[in-house]
Amino acid sequence: MFDLIVPTKLHYFLICFPFWETFVYLKSVKLLIYRVGCLKNGKLLF
């Protein structure tokens, strides 16, 4: 549904957003990896 091959600020926003947290977790392991990357790089966006 979403193409997250290249992580961008928009992608990080969608992944960081609480509404998407469960969805991303259930989507796939790849997205879960981006989720972790989002947490690590959260300071750059927020």
mmCIF file of C-alpha atoms in Angstrom:
data_model
loop_
_atom_site.group_PDB
_atom_site.id
_atom_site.type_symbol
_atom_site.label_atom_id
_atom_site.label_comp_id
_atom_site.label_asym_id
_atom_site.label_seq_id
_atom_site.Cartn_x
_atom_site.Cartn_y
_atom_site.Cartn_z
ATOM 1 C CA MET A 1 0.000 0.000 0.000
ATOM 2 C CA PHE A 2 2.860 2.331 0.834
ATOM 3 C CA ASP A 3 6.255 2.373 -0.835
ATOM 4 C CA LEU A 4 8.802 2.823 1.961
ATOM 5 C CA ILE A 5 11.871 1.648 0.089
ATOM 6 C CA VAL A 6 13.473 5.075 0.451
ATOM 7 C CA PRO A 7 12.930 6.525 3.935
ATOM 8 C CA THR A 8 11.967 10.187 3.803
ATOM 9 C CA LYS A 9 10.616 12.703 6.294
ATOM 10 C CA LEU A 10 7.116 11.972 5.019
ATOM 11 C CA HIS A 11 7.589 8.242 5.487
ATOM 12 C CA TYR A 12 9.039 8.774 8.951
ATOM 13 C CA PHE A 13 6.043 10.959 9.777
ATOM 14 C CA LEU A 14 3.587 8.276 8.686
ATOM 15 C CA ILE A 15 5.478 5.601 10.612
ATOM 16 C CA CYS A 16 5.947 7.752 13.727
ATOM 17 C CA PHE A 17 2.325 8.809 13.770
ATOM 18 C CA PRO A 18 0.507 6.864 16.556
ATOM 19 C CA PHE A 19 -2.314 5.926 14.189
ATOM 20 C CA TRP A 20 0.074 3.965 11.992
ATOM 21 C CA GLU A 21 2.017 2.322 14.830
ATOM 22 C CA THR A 22 -0.011 -0.895 14.950
ATOM 23 C CA PHE A 23 -0.546 -0.950 11.179
ATOM 24 C CA VAL A 24 3.160 -0.675 10.453
ATOM 25 C CA TYR A 25 3.956 -3.308 13.076
ATOM 26 C CA LEU A 26 1.563 -5.776 11.468
ATOM 27 C CA LYS A 27 2.470 -4.833 7.891
ATOM 28 C CA SER A 28 5.898 -6.462 7.634
ATOM 29 C CA VAL A 29 9.307 -6.810 9.248
ATOM 30 C CA LYS A 30 10.753 -4.351 6.730
ATOM 31 C CA LEU A 31 8.377 -1.639 7.914
ATOM 32 C CA LEU A 32 9.170 -2.557 11.514
ATOM 33 C CA ILE A 33 12.827 -1.848 10.710
ATOM 34 C CA TYR A 34 11.809 1.599 9.424
ATOM 35 C CA ARG A 35 9.824 2.003 12.661
ATOM 36 C CA VAL A 36 13.008 1.434 14.651
ATOM 37 C CA GLY A 37 14.894 3.825 12.378
ATOM 38 C CA CYS A 38 12.144 6.357 12.996
ATOM 39 C CA LEU A 39 12.650 6.124 16.756
ATOM 40 C CA LYS A 40 16.407 6.500 16.374
ATOM 41 C CA ASN A 41 16.072 9.517 14.073
ATOM 42 C CA GLY A 42 13.044 11.047 15.774
ATOM 43 C CA LYS A 43 15.089 13.961 17.097
ATOM 44 C CA LEU A 44 15.813 15.098 13.537
ATOM 45 C CA LEU A 45 12.116 15.365 12.719
ATOM 46 C CA PHE A 46 10.543 16.470 15.994
#
